[in-house]
C-alpha atoms as a printed R data frame, in Angstrom:
    type eleno elety resid chain resno      x       y      z
1   ATOM     1    CA   GLU     A     1 96.985 114.201 45.819
2   ATOM     2    CA   ALA     A     2 94.916 112.223 48.293
3   ATOM     3    CA   GLY     A     3 91.267 111.740 47.494
4   ATOM     4    CA   PRO     A     4 88.460 113.165 49.646
5   ATOM     5    CA   GLN     A     5 88.076 109.850 51.462
6   ATOM     6    CA   PHE     A     6 91.445 110.488 53.099
7   ATOM     7    CA   ALA     A     7 90.799 114.094 54.053
8   ATOM     8    CA   THR     A     8 90.857 114.856 57.754
9   ATOM     9    CA   LYS     A     9 87.359 115.441 59.059
10  ATOM    10    CA   HIS     A    10 86.622 117.711 62.014
11  ATOM    11    CA   ALA     A    11 86.270 115.813 65.297
12  ATOM    12    CA   THR     A    12 83.478 116.768 67.696
13  ATOM    13    CA   TYR     A    13 83.324 116.042 71.393
14  ATOM    14    CA   SER     A    14 81.176 112.966 72.057
15  ATOM    15    CA   GLY     A    15 79.888 114.224 75.394
16  ATOM    16    CA   TYR     A    16 81.810 111.557 77.286
17  ATOM    17    CA   THR     A    17 85.135 111.205 79.015
18  ATOM    18    CA   CYS     A    18 86.836 107.850 79.487
19  ATOM    19    CA   TYR     A    19 88.704 107.054 82.685
20  ATOM    20    CA   THR     A    20 91.012 104.032 82.654
21  ATOM    21    CA   GLY     A    21 93.074 102.115 85.149
22  ATOM    22    CA   THR     A    22 94.792  98.820 85.864
23  ATOM    23    CA   CYS     A    23 95.091  96.926 89.109
24  ATOM    24    CA   GLN     A    24 96.142  93.645 90.617
25  ATOM    25    CA   HIS     A    25 92.822  91.994 91.378
26  ATOM    26    CA   VAL     A    26 91.383  88.526 90.904
27  ATOM    27    CA   PRO     A    27 87.564  88.500 90.939
28  ATOM    28    CA   SER     A    28 85.874  85.522 92.578
29  ATOM    29    CA   ASP     A    29 84.326  84.475 89.245
30  ATOM    30    CA   ILE     A    30 87.509  84.790 87.175
31  ATOM    31    CA   SER     A    31 87.297  81.178 85.963
32  ATOM    32    CA   GLU     A    32 83.831  81.862 84.498
33  ATOM    33    CA   VAL     A    33 83.937  85.496 83.345
34  ATOM    34    CA   ALA     A    34 86.907  87.385 81.908
35  ATOM    35    CA   TYR     A    35 85.105  90.450 80.510
36  ATOM    36    CA   LYS     A    36 82.362  92.451 82.236
37  ATOM    37    CA   VAL     A    37 80.254  95.442 81.275
38  ATOM    38    CA   PHE     A    38 78.126  97.453 83.707
39  ATOM    39    CA   LEU     A    39 75.589  99.801 82.102
40  ATOM    40    CA   GLY     A    40 73.719 102.690 83.670
41  ATOM    41    CA   GLN     A    41 72.033 105.881 82.606
42  ATOM    42    CA   GLU     A    42 74.750 108.030 80.996
43  ATOM    43    CA   GLN     A    43 77.381 105.865 82.704
44  ATOM    44    CA   TYR     A    44 79.232 102.761 81.611
45  ATOM    45    CA   LEU     A    45 82.003 100.692 83.113
46  ATOM    46    CA   GLY     A    46 83.847  97.683 81.777
47  ATOM    47    CA   CYS     A    47 86.699  95.522 82.943
48  ATOM    48    CA   THR     A    48 88.700  92.643 81.583
49  ATOM    49    CA   ASP     A    49 91.216  90.136 82.831
50  ATOM    50    CA   THR     A    50 94.631  90.862 81.343
51  ATOM    51    CA   GLY     A    51 96.381  87.869 82.893
52  ATOM    52    CA   ASN     A    52 98.616  87.108 85.842
53  ATOM    53    CA   GLY     A    53 96.175  88.584 88.360
54  ATOM    54    CA   TRP     A    54 95.746  91.933 86.596
55  ATOM    55    CA   GLN     A    55 92.551  93.697 85.531
56  ATOM    56    CA   HIS     A    56 92.100  96.628 83.149
57  ATOM    57    CA   TRP     A    57 89.010  98.798 83.637
58  ATOM    58    CA   TRP     A    58 87.426 101.777 81.884
59  ATOM    59    CA   ALA     A    59 84.569 104.059 82.848
60  ATOM    60    CA   PHE     A    60 82.620 106.533 80.722
61  ATOM    61    CA   LEU     A    61 81.051 109.627 82.297
62  ATOM    62    CA   PRO     A    62 79.305 112.622 80.687
63  ATOM    63    CA   ASP     A    63 81.929 115.246 81.561
64  ATOM    64    CA   PRO     A    64 82.715 118.556 79.880
65  ATOM    65    CA   PRO     A    65 85.866 118.326 77.739
66  ATOM    66    CA   GLY     A    66 89.188 119.711 78.865
67  ATOM    67    CA   GLU     A    67 88.818 119.258 82.606
68  ATOM    68    CA   THR     A    68 91.796 118.112 84.637
69  ATOM    69    CA   ASP     A    69 92.080 116.523 88.061
70  ATOM    70    CA   THR     A    70 94.821 114.939 90.075
71  ATOM    71    CA   ASP     A    71 95.020 111.155 89.907
72  ATOM    72    CA   GLU     A    72 93.689 110.800 93.443
73  ATOM    73    CA   LEU     A    73 90.755 113.146 92.823
74  ATOM    74    CA   MET     A    74 89.815 111.191 89.686
75  ATOM    75    CA   LEU     A    75 89.703 107.899 91.575
76  ATOM    76    CA   ASP     A    76 87.764 109.464 94.466
77  ATOM    77    CA   ARG     A    77 85.234 110.838 92.004
78  ATOM    78    CA   LEU     A    78 84.828 107.483 90.289
79  ATOM    79    CA   LYS     A    79 84.198 105.864 93.666
80  ATOM    80    CA   ARG     A    80 81.446 108.410 94.327
81  ATOM    81    CA   GLU     A    81 79.882 108.077 90.866
82  ATOM    82    CA   PHE     A    82 79.739 104.267 91.034
83  ATOM    83    CA   ARG     A    83 79.208 103.772 94.790
84  ATOM    84    CA   ASP     A    84 75.687 102.362 94.403
85  ATOM    85    CA   TRP     A    85 76.664  99.955 91.640
86  ATOM    86    CA   SER     A    86 78.054  96.437 92.009
87  ATOM    87    CA   PRO     A    87 80.518  95.880 94.882
88  ATOM    88    CA   GLU     A    88 82.823  94.410 92.214
89  ATOM    89    CA   ILE     A    89 83.422  97.919 90.901
90  ATOM    90    CA   MET     A    90 84.505  99.173 94.322
91  ATOM    91    CA   ASP     A    91 86.857  96.176 94.586
92  ATOM    92    CA   LEU     A    92 88.504  97.280 91.324
93  ATOM    93    CA   PHE     A    93 88.791 100.899 92.413
94  ATOM    94    CA   ASP     A    94 90.113  99.942 95.859
95  ATOM    95    CA   ALA     A    95 92.813  97.813 94.206
96  ATOM    96    CA   THR     A    96 93.833 100.645 91.848
97  ATOM    97    CA   ASN     A    97 96.761 102.928 92.602
98  ATOM    98    CA   PRO     A    98 95.567 106.501 91.883
99  ATOM    99    CA   SER     A    99 98.755 107.195 89.898
100 ATOM   100    CA   VAL     A   100 97.658 104.833 87.082
101 ATOM   101    CA   VAL     A   101 94.242 106.441 86.481
102 ATOM   102    CA   ARG     A   102 94.010 108.290 83.163
103 ATOM   103    CA   ARG     A   103 91.367 110.628 81.752
104 ATOM   104    CA   ARG     A   104 90.675 111.012 78.028
105 ATOM   105    CA   ASP     A   105 87.978 113.081 76.401
106 ATOM   106    CA   LEU     A   106 86.319 111.121 73.586
107 ATOM   107    CA   PHE     A   107 85.842 112.680 70.157
108 ATOM   108    CA   ASP     A   108 83.932 111.431 67.122
109 ATOM   109    CA   ARG     A   109 84.657 111.928 63.447
110 ATOM   110    CA   PRO     A   110 82.104 111.483 60.688
111 ATOM   111    CA   PRO     A   111 82.565 108.385 58.523
112 ATOM   112    CA   LEU     A   112 85.000 108.793 55.650
113 ATOM   113    CA   PHE     A   113 82.408 107.482 53.219
114 ATOM   114    CA   GLN     A   114 78.863 108.800 53.482
């Protein structure tokens, strides 16, 4: 029998949803910076160089869990949410095909050992 440290704990919604995407894009500062994080109030976006001219990005927004949107609507919404941020973010979104955008609600579990 497994001990209590291996028992499944109930996951609770974190209050955030993560949107992810990939795109062919080479930022102008790629030789100096390969990983970027943009922080705002209740919003967060990061991106990283994955090689061969590709970028992977992720954005966190405080959305209710369980919502669904089409790929195109998700990307349009992200463009609206981050429109006043760095132009680099719009470059990423503009280079992203809506069909690769994914939405994942984020859940937390308590630590196994307390």
